[in-house]
Amino acid sequence: MRRLRQLAERTPPGRERYVDLLRALAITMVVLGHWGVTAIGYDHGRPAGHSALADLPWAWPLTWLAQVMPVFFLVGGYANAASLAARRGRGGTATGWLVDRSARLVRPTTTLLLVLATGAAVASARGADPAQVRTVVWFATIPLWFLVAYFVVVALTPPMTALHRRFGLAVPVVLVALVALGDLGRLLGPAVLADGNYLFAWLAVHQLGFAWFDASRSAAHPADPHPGVAAERAGPRRRRLPLGRRAGGTLLAVGLTALVLLTVVGPYPVAMLHVPGERLDNAAPPSLALLAAATAQLGLILLLRRPAGRWLRRPGPWQAVIAVNAVVLTVFLWHLTAAILLIGLLDALGVLPTPPVGSAAWWGWRVPWLLALTVVLAALVAVFGPVEARTRRPPPTGPAGDGGRRRRTTLAVLGYAGLVAGLLLNSLAPKAAPEPLGLPVPAVVAYLAGAGLLRLLRSGWGSRG
């Protein structure tokens, strides 16, 4: 508690605390949503989980609020733009920022993968079915689907901020148009056009985070919207994202109207999360309907910005937000592992409840289920949370020549490529393929190579030209 008070007291006056609150709320809602909507049953004598949404159609409109991945990319865009501008204001480079930014993401992710691979290897050595081992690990690594996209948008932040400085809100407009083109491919063919939506949709939301930072800095420093960034000060005038309640109400109304037209009248499912049996999935890949939901969410965020900001000036709420954000990625990465551990324990004890979805017993089981999962996750966070919370900035390195800068940039790009390739290979591999490590070996090699390369760069290796 003392350290939390110290961190709260050292918070810069100009920090947008609301961004931190939104990040904590988004991850908390993802965790509770995954846990709450899970239905447990048995498949060939083994515990298996599936989404209960197919049996709860009345709950589909609730996913318009519960699907909070757009919120995470929005606040990620704000935070990335703010930290990159600060780095450049201190005379740093985009490559240095990129390498430094990777640490908070890579360390907790690497810990999860190494623990899962070790556990899988032990289980396989003791005679467990490698296909079953892979299935368990596959479920535990479902959160890494999100990190694939997030690693990409982080790596693209420097060039995308340059586009934002030049073209402003026209950039997300173009990206939304590309999402619409992908949706046409999904509806009319060829379906492969929609694959780009995994990138274009999240980049569009991420760009809005840039615009939010842009507008908030302009409001705080009207004469110098981007302190320390001469290129931004010299850039052309462009339309900025309005932050007031009127803009929030307009975005909320426009987003909800578009959402109703696209889902109730149009061809898109009402649910913004995966529903087994539905022809389309609004989240995989992200669709225009999901972007409409993101627009409505942005409107609601702007409407609540001022009262939330006042509330966060109180010590108690702000300290709670700091505490959650210190381990927020750990919570996200381990929440499905917590569910697997609890299900395995209850099954081993012969007391795993499997009531039909929607029954009184199923609803009655929701509260103890969530409480038990919270206890298991809290234990995991107590063990693994310090890996994230204690991430330190590396010591400053000496200046590099042009050759050194180019080499570091190339190596940083290769590092991020290794991370993305490893996580993507794992996510795309069949969930029941025999894997003694629970993870495809090429995925492990690619990921660890990328993580190791970025770690070397953080230590200052290759900084001399």
PDB file of C-alpha atoms in Angstrom, residues 8-225:
ATOM      1  CA  ALA A   8      -0.060   7.846  -6.902  1.00  0.00           C
ATOM      2  CA  GLU A   9       1.656  10.886  -5.396  1.00  0.00           C
ATOM      3  CA  ARG A  10       4.250  10.906  -8.202  1.00  0.00           C
ATOM      4  CA  THR A  11       1.629  10.878 -10.949  1.00  0.00           C
ATOM      5  CA  PRO A  12       2.275  13.812 -13.323  1.00  0.00           C
ATOM      6  CA  PRO A  13      -0.517  16.422 -13.186  1.00  0.00           C
ATOM      7  CA  GLY A  14      -1.149  16.189 -16.928  1.00  0.00           C
ATOM      8  CA  ARG A  15      -1.536  12.399 -17.066  1.00  0.00           C
ATOM      9  CA  GLU A  16      -4.807  11.217 -18.627  1.00  0.00           C
ATOM     10  CA  ARG A  17      -5.794   8.888 -15.770  1.00  0.00           C
ATOM     11  CA  TYR A  18      -8.970   7.918 -17.596  1.00  0.00           C
ATOM     12  CA  VAL A  19      -6.876   5.962 -20.114  1.00  0.00           C
ATOM     13  CA  ASP A  20      -5.474   3.808 -17.310  1.00  0.00           C
ATOM     14  CA  LEU A  21      -8.952   3.226 -15.909  1.00  0.00           C
ATOM     15  CA  LEU A  22     -10.266   2.160 -19.308  1.00  0.00           C
ATOM     16  CA  ARG A  23      -7.393  -0.296 -19.783  1.00  0.00           C
ATOM     17  CA  ALA A  24      -8.057  -1.880 -16.388  1.00  0.00           C
ATOM     18  CA  LEU A  25     -11.822  -2.037 -17.005  1.00  0.00           C
ATOM     19  CA  ALA A  26     -11.390  -3.516 -20.491  1.00  0.00           C
ATOM     20  CA  ILE A  27      -9.210  -6.393 -19.309  1.00  0.00           C
ATOM     21  CA  THR A  28     -11.440  -7.006 -16.279  1.00  0.00           C
ATOM     22  CA  MET A  29     -14.500  -7.221 -18.532  1.00  0.00           C
ATOM     23  CA  VAL A  30     -12.714  -9.604 -20.912  1.00  0.00           C
ATOM     24  CA  VAL A  31     -11.825 -11.891 -18.028  1.00  0.00           C
ATOM     25  CA  LEU A  32     -15.280 -11.837 -16.443  1.00  0.00           C
ATOM     26  CA  GLY A  33     -16.918 -12.219 -19.853  1.00  0.00           C
ATOM     27  CA  HIS A  34     -14.895 -15.299 -20.762  1.00  0.00           C
ATOM     28  CA  TRP A  35     -15.519 -16.859 -17.382  1.00  0.00           C
ATOM     29  CA  GLY A  36     -19.192 -15.940 -17.188  1.00  0.00           C
ATOM     30  CA  VAL A  37     -20.178 -17.155 -20.657  1.00  0.00           C
ATOM     31  CA  THR A  38     -18.348 -20.486 -20.397  1.00  0.00           C
ATOM     32  CA  ALA A  39     -20.445 -23.650 -20.290  1.00  0.00           C
ATOM     33  CA  ILE A  40     -18.744 -26.800 -19.000  1.00  0.00           C
ATOM     34  CA  GLY A  41     -19.649 -30.289 -20.107  1.00  0.00           C
ATOM     35  CA  TYR A  42     -18.067 -33.627 -20.885  1.00  0.00           C
ATOM     36  CA  ASP A  43     -16.826 -34.790 -24.285  1.00  0.00           C
ATOM     37  CA  HIS A  44     -15.821 -38.461 -24.512  1.00  0.00           C
ATOM     38  CA  GLY A  45     -15.472 -38.565 -20.751  1.00  0.00           C
ATOM     39  CA  ARG A  46     -13.266 -35.465 -20.509  1.00  0.00           C
ATOM     40  CA  PRO A  47     -14.207 -31.944 -19.379  1.00  0.00           C
ATOM     41  CA  ALA A  48     -14.791 -29.528 -22.259  1.00  0.00           C
ATOM     42  CA  GLY A  49     -15.840 -25.908 -22.414  1.00  0.00           C
ATOM     43  CA  HIS A  50     -17.844 -23.973 -24.983  1.00  0.00           C
ATOM     44  CA  SER A  51     -19.577 -20.621 -25.314  1.00  0.00           C
ATOM     45  CA  ALA A  52     -23.046 -20.440 -23.826  1.00  0.00           C
ATOM     46  CA  LEU A  53     -24.080 -17.602 -26.159  1.00  0.00           C
ATOM     47  CA  ALA A  54     -25.654 -19.982 -28.669  1.00  0.00           C
ATOM     48  CA  ASP A  55     -28.230 -20.873 -25.989  1.00  0.00           C
ATOM     49  CA  LEU A  56     -28.715 -17.283 -24.772  1.00  0.00           C
ATOM     50  CA  PRO A  57     -29.821 -15.223 -27.816  1.00  0.00           C
ATOM     51  CA  TRP A  58     -31.394 -12.598 -25.581  1.00  0.00           C
ATOM     52  CA  ALA A  59     -27.871 -11.751 -24.337  1.00  0.00           C
ATOM     53  CA  TRP A  60     -26.456 -11.009 -27.782  1.00  0.00           C
ATOM     54  CA  PRO A  61     -27.126  -7.220 -27.636  1.00  0.00           C
ATOM     55  CA  LEU A  62     -25.222  -7.121 -24.344  1.00  0.00           C
ATOM     56  CA  THR A  63     -22.071  -7.997 -26.272  1.00  0.00           C
ATOM     57  CA  TRP A  64     -22.231  -4.528 -27.830  1.00  0.00           C
ATOM     58  CA  LEU A  65     -20.856  -3.359 -24.480  1.00  0.00           C
ATOM     59  CA  ALA A  66     -19.078  -6.552 -23.391  1.00  0.00           C
ATOM     60  CA  GLN A  67     -16.872  -6.739 -26.509  1.00  0.00           C
ATOM     61  CA  VAL A  68     -14.192  -4.402 -25.223  1.00  0.00           C
ATOM     62  CA  MET A  69     -11.218  -5.234 -27.429  1.00  0.00           C
ATOM     63  CA  PRO A  70     -11.799  -1.927 -29.299  1.00  0.00           C
ATOM     64  CA  VAL A  71     -11.393  -0.099 -25.990  1.00  0.00           C
ATOM     65  CA  PHE A  72      -8.032  -1.766 -25.400  1.00  0.00           C
ATOM     66  CA  PHE A  73      -6.757  -0.793 -28.853  1.00  0.00           C
ATOM     67  CA  LEU A  74      -8.091   2.742 -28.363  1.00  0.00           C
ATOM     68  CA  VAL A  75      -6.247   3.270 -25.085  1.00  0.00           C
ATOM     69  CA  GLY A  76      -3.248   1.442 -26.542  1.00  0.00           C
ATOM     70  CA  GLY A  77      -3.138   3.991 -29.347  1.00  0.00           C
ATOM     71  CA  TYR A  78      -3.276   6.836 -26.846  1.00  0.00           C
ATOM     72  CA  ALA A  79      -0.553   5.340 -24.648  1.00  0.00           C
ATOM     73  CA  ASN A  80       1.700   4.474 -27.585  1.00  0.00           C
ATOM     74  CA  ALA A  81       1.376   7.940 -29.100  1.00  0.00           C
ATOM     75  CA  ALA A  82       2.064   9.569 -25.726  1.00  0.00           C
ATOM     76  CA  SER A  83       5.142   7.478 -24.943  1.00  0.00           C
ATOM     77  CA  LEU A  84       6.559   7.836 -28.461  1.00  0.00           C
ATOM     78  CA  ALA A  85       6.111  11.620 -28.346  1.00  0.00           C
ATOM     79  CA  ALA A  86       7.809  11.714 -24.933  1.00  0.00           C
ATOM     80  CA  ARG A  87      10.719   9.613 -26.202  1.00  0.00           C
ATOM     81  CA  ARG A  88      11.189  11.873 -29.207  1.00  0.00           C
ATOM     82  CA  GLY A  89      10.902  14.915 -26.977  1.00  0.00           C
ATOM     83  CA  ARG A  90      13.905  13.609 -25.026  1.00  0.00           C
ATOM     84  CA  GLY A  91      15.856  13.190 -28.267  1.00  0.00           C
ATOM     85  CA  GLY A  92      15.260   9.443 -28.566  1.00  0.00           C
ATOM     86  CA  THR A  93      14.505   7.461 -31.689  1.00  0.00           C
ATOM     87  CA  ALA A  94      11.495   5.470 -32.816  1.00  0.00           C
ATOM     88  CA  THR A  95      13.611   2.309 -32.851  1.00  0.00           C
ATOM     89  CA  GLY A  96      14.702   2.845 -29.272  1.00  0.00           C
ATOM     90  CA  TRP A  97      11.083   3.369 -28.295  1.00  0.00           C
ATOM     91  CA  LEU A  98      10.013   0.209 -30.130  1.00  0.00           C
ATOM     92  CA  VAL A  99      12.655  -1.921 -28.443  1.00  0.00           C
ATOM     93  CA  ASP A 100      11.830  -0.500 -25.016  1.00  0.00           C
ATOM     94  CA  ARG A 101       8.083  -0.871 -25.560  1.00  0.00           C
ATOM     95  CA  SER A 102       8.457  -4.583 -26.237  1.00  0.00           C
ATOM     96  CA  ALA A 103       9.678  -5.420 -22.728  1.00  0.00           C
ATOM     97  CA  ARG A 104       6.394  -4.956 -20.860  1.00  0.00           C
ATOM     98  CA  LEU A 105       4.631  -7.158 -23.418  1.00  0.00           C
ATOM     99  CA  VAL A 106       7.286  -9.818 -23.986  1.00  0.00           C
ATOM    100  CA  ARG A 107       8.339 -10.724 -20.460  1.00  0.00           C
ATOM    101  CA  PRO A 108       4.898 -11.841 -19.172  1.00  0.00           C
ATOM    102  CA  THR A 109       4.106 -13.563 -22.487  1.00  0.00           C
ATOM    103  CA  THR A 110       7.404 -15.460 -22.486  1.00  0.00           C
ATOM    104  CA  THR A 111       6.775 -16.550 -18.900  1.00  0.00           C
ATOM    105  CA  LEU A 112       3.366 -17.961 -19.833  1.00  0.00           C
ATOM    106  CA  LEU A 113       4.722 -19.864 -22.832  1.00  0.00           C
ATOM    107  CA  LEU A 114       7.689 -21.321 -20.937  1.00  0.00           C
ATOM    108  CA  VAL A 115       5.526 -22.438 -18.010  1.00  0.00           C
ATOM    109  CA  LEU A 116       2.962 -24.045 -20.344  1.00  0.00           C
ATOM    110  CA  ALA A 117       5.668 -25.767 -22.413  1.00  0.00           C
ATOM    111  CA  THR A 118       7.369 -27.096 -19.274  1.00  0.00           C
ATOM    112  CA  GLY A 119       4.084 -28.349 -17.842  1.00  0.00           C
ATOM    113  CA  ALA A 120       3.183 -29.969 -21.161  1.00  0.00           C
ATOM    114  CA  ALA A 121       6.600 -31.663 -21.403  1.00  0.00           C
ATOM    115  CA  VAL A 122       6.238 -33.079 -17.889  1.00  0.00           C
ATOM    116  CA  ALA A 123       2.709 -34.320 -18.642  1.00  0.00           C
ATOM    117  CA  SER A 124       3.865 -35.939 -21.905  1.00  0.00           C
ATOM    118  CA  ALA A 125       6.831 -37.590 -20.147  1.00  0.00           C
ATOM    119  CA  ARG A 126       4.426 -39.075 -17.619  1.00  0.00           C
ATOM    120  CA  GLY A 127       2.354 -40.675 -20.356  1.00  0.00           C
ATOM    121  CA  ALA A 128      -0.329 -38.069 -21.104  1.00  0.00           C
ATOM    122  CA  ASP A 129      -1.838 -38.109 -24.577  1.00  0.00           C
ATOM    123  CA  PRO A 130       0.090 -35.484 -26.622  1.00  0.00           C
ATOM    124  CA  ALA A 131      -3.106 -34.561 -28.477  1.00  0.00           C
ATOM    125  CA  GLN A 132      -4.883 -33.913 -25.172  1.00  0.00           C
ATOM    126  CA  VAL A 133      -1.877 -31.964 -23.927  1.00  0.00           C
ATOM    127  CA  ARG A 134      -2.058 -29.789 -27.026  1.00  0.00           C
ATOM    128  CA  THR A 135      -5.791 -29.182 -26.537  1.00  0.00           C
ATOM    129  CA  VAL A 136      -5.254 -27.949 -22.987  1.00  0.00           C
ATOM    130  CA  VAL A 137      -2.375 -25.667 -24.001  1.00  0.00           C
ATOM    131  CA  TRP A 138      -4.349 -24.391 -27.003  1.00  0.00           C
ATOM    132  CA  PHE A 139      -7.167 -23.229 -24.724  1.00  0.00           C
ATOM    133  CA  ALA A 140      -4.702 -21.645 -22.308  1.00  0.00           C
ATOM    134  CA  THR A 141      -3.113 -19.656 -25.148  1.00  0.00           C
ATOM    135  CA  ILE A 142      -6.335 -18.302 -26.669  1.00  0.00           C
ATOM    136  CA  PRO A 143      -5.499 -14.813 -25.260  1.00  0.00           C
ATOM    137  CA  LEU A 144      -2.428 -14.762 -27.519  1.00  0.00           C
ATOM    138  CA  TRP A 145      -4.720 -14.228 -30.533  1.00  0.00           C
ATOM    139  CA  PHE A 146      -5.108 -10.682 -29.272  1.00  0.00           C
ATOM    140  CA  LEU A 147      -1.380 -10.175 -28.775  1.00  0.00           C
ATOM    141  CA  VAL A 148      -0.647 -11.100 -32.400  1.00  0.00           C
ATOM    142  CA  ALA A 149      -2.597  -8.048 -33.559  1.00  0.00           C
ATOM    143  CA  TYR A 150      -1.324  -5.843 -30.757  1.00  0.00           C
ATOM    144  CA  PHE A 151       2.344  -6.609 -31.432  1.00  0.00           C
ATOM    145  CA  VAL A 152       1.753  -5.628 -35.062  1.00  0.00           C
ATOM    146  CA  VAL A 153       0.084  -2.298 -34.263  1.00  0.00           C
ATOM    147  CA  VAL A 154       2.834  -1.459 -31.758  1.00  0.00           C
ATOM    148  CA  ALA A 155       5.496  -2.177 -34.389  1.00  0.00           C
ATOM    149  CA  LEU A 156       3.611   0.012 -36.868  1.00  0.00           C
ATOM    150  CA  THR A 157       3.149   2.899 -34.423  1.00  0.00           C
ATOM    151  CA  PRO A 158       6.060   5.051 -35.712  1.00  0.00           C
ATOM    152  CA  PRO A 159       4.978   5.045 -39.395  1.00  0.00           C
ATOM    153  CA  MET A 160       1.291   5.289 -38.468  1.00  0.00           C
ATOM    154  CA  THR A 161       1.924   8.330 -36.257  1.00  0.00           C
ATOM    155  CA  ALA A 162       3.676   9.911 -39.233  1.00  0.00           C
ATOM    156  CA  LEU A 163       0.560   9.272 -41.320  1.00  0.00           C
ATOM    157  CA  HIS A 164      -1.567  10.701 -38.515  1.00  0.00           C
ATOM    158  CA  ARG A 165       0.502  13.902 -38.412  1.00  0.00           C
ATOM    159  CA  ARG A 166       0.085  14.271 -42.159  1.00  0.00           C
ATOM    160  CA  PHE A 167      -3.531  13.203 -42.724  1.00  0.00           C
ATOM    161  CA  GLY A 168      -5.220  13.074 -39.296  1.00  0.00           C
ATOM    162  CA  LEU A 169      -8.629  11.403 -39.149  1.00  0.00           C
ATOM    163  CA  ALA A 170      -8.504  10.586 -42.860  1.00  0.00           C
ATOM    164  CA  VAL A 171      -6.287   7.598 -41.974  1.00  0.00           C
ATOM    165  CA  PRO A 172      -8.897   5.676 -39.929  1.00  0.00           C
ATOM    166  CA  VAL A 173     -11.514   6.557 -42.560  1.00  0.00           C
ATOM    167  CA  VAL A 174      -9.415   4.841 -45.227  1.00  0.00           C
ATOM    168  CA  LEU A 175      -8.847   1.856 -42.932  1.00  0.00           C
ATOM    169  CA  VAL A 176     -12.587   1.526 -42.312  1.00  0.00           C
ATOM    170  CA  ALA A 177     -13.122   1.533 -46.084  1.00  0.00           C
ATOM    171  CA  LEU A 178     -10.646  -1.345 -46.356  1.00  0.00           C
ATOM    172  CA  VAL A 179     -12.592  -3.220 -43.682  1.00  0.00           C
ATOM    173  CA  ALA A 180     -15.766  -2.697 -45.710  1.00  0.00           C
ATOM    174  CA  LEU A 181     -14.005  -4.121 -48.759  1.00  0.00           C
ATOM    175  CA  GLY A 182     -12.956  -7.139 -46.718  1.00  0.00           C
ATOM    176  CA  ASP A 183     -16.527  -7.645 -45.544  1.00  0.00           C
ATOM    177  CA  LEU A 184     -17.721  -7.603 -49.154  1.00  0.00           C
ATOM    178  CA  GLY A 185     -15.260 -10.384 -49.834  1.00  0.00           C
ATOM    179  CA  ARG A 186     -16.611 -12.354 -46.889  1.00  0.00           C
ATOM    180  CA  LEU A 187     -20.211 -11.870 -48.024  1.00  0.00           C
ATOM    181  CA  LEU A 188     -19.804 -12.147 -51.801  1.00  0.00           C
ATOM    182  CA  GLY A 189     -16.325 -13.604 -52.295  1.00  0.00           C
ATOM    183  CA  PRO A 190     -13.467 -14.071 -52.351  1.00  0.00           C
ATOM    184  CA  ALA A 191     -13.415 -14.624 -48.592  1.00  0.00           C
ATOM    185  CA  VAL A 192      -9.652 -14.159 -48.429  1.00  0.00           C
ATOM    186  CA  LEU A 193     -10.193 -10.383 -48.748  1.00  0.00           C
ATOM    187  CA  ALA A 194     -11.477 -10.365 -45.181  1.00  0.00           C
ATOM    188  CA  ASP A 195      -8.174 -11.586 -43.732  1.00  0.00           C
ATOM    189  CA  GLY A 196      -6.792  -8.057 -43.904  1.00  0.00           C
ATOM    190  CA  ASN A 197      -9.483  -6.937 -41.462  1.00  0.00           C
ATOM    191  CA  TYR A 198      -7.469  -8.426 -38.604  1.00  0.00           C
ATOM    192  CA  LEU A 199      -5.003  -5.610 -39.238  1.00  0.00           C
ATOM    193  CA  PHE A 200      -7.075  -2.819 -40.788  1.00  0.00           C
ATOM    194  CA  ALA A 201      -9.829  -2.787 -38.150  1.00  0.00           C
ATOM    195  CA  TRP A 202      -7.522  -2.698 -35.143  1.00  0.00           C
ATOM    196  CA  LEU A 203      -5.260  -0.152 -36.812  1.00  0.00           C
ATOM    197  CA  ALA A 204      -8.306   2.073 -37.355  1.00  0.00           C
ATOM    198  CA  VAL A 205      -9.202   1.969 -33.649  1.00  0.00           C
ATOM    199  CA  HIS A 206      -5.540   2.418 -32.698  1.00  0.00           C
ATOM    200  CA  GLN A 207      -5.403   5.546 -34.887  1.00  0.00           C
ATOM    201  CA  LEU A 208      -8.333   6.999 -32.957  1.00  0.00           C
ATOM    202  CA  GLY A 209      -6.161   6.643 -29.871  1.00  0.00           C
ATOM    203  CA  PHE A 210      -3.583   8.844 -31.628  1.00  0.00           C
ATOM    204  CA  ALA A 211      -6.322  11.368 -32.350  1.00  0.00           C
ATOM    205  CA  TRP A 212      -7.429  11.332 -28.701  1.00  0.00           C
ATOM    206  CA  PHE A 213      -3.866  12.031 -27.557  1.00  0.00           C
ATOM    207  CA  ASP A 214      -3.557  14.721 -30.220  1.00  0.00           C
ATOM    208  CA  ALA A 215      -6.719  16.462 -29.056  1.00  0.00           C
ATOM    209  CA  SER A 216      -5.990  16.153 -25.336  1.00  0.00           C
ATOM    210  CA  ARG A 217      -2.497  17.595 -25.746  1.00  0.00           C
ATOM    211  CA  SER A 218      -3.857  20.439 -27.845  1.00  0.00           C
ATOM    212  CA  ALA A 219      -6.392  21.224 -25.123  1.00  0.00           C
ATOM    213  CA  ALA A 220      -3.684  21.188 -22.439  1.00  0.00           C
ATOM    214  CA  HIS A 221      -1.093  23.128 -24.498  1.00  0.00           C
ATOM    215  CA  PRO A 222      -2.930  25.240 -27.112  1.00  0.00           C
ATOM    216  CA  ALA A 223       0.257  26.970 -28.251  1.00  0.00           C
ATOM    217  CA  ASP A 224       2.319  23.760 -28.437  1.00  0.00           C
ATOM    218  CA  PRO A 225       0.141  20.689 -29.103  1.00  0.00           C
TER     219      PRO A 225
END
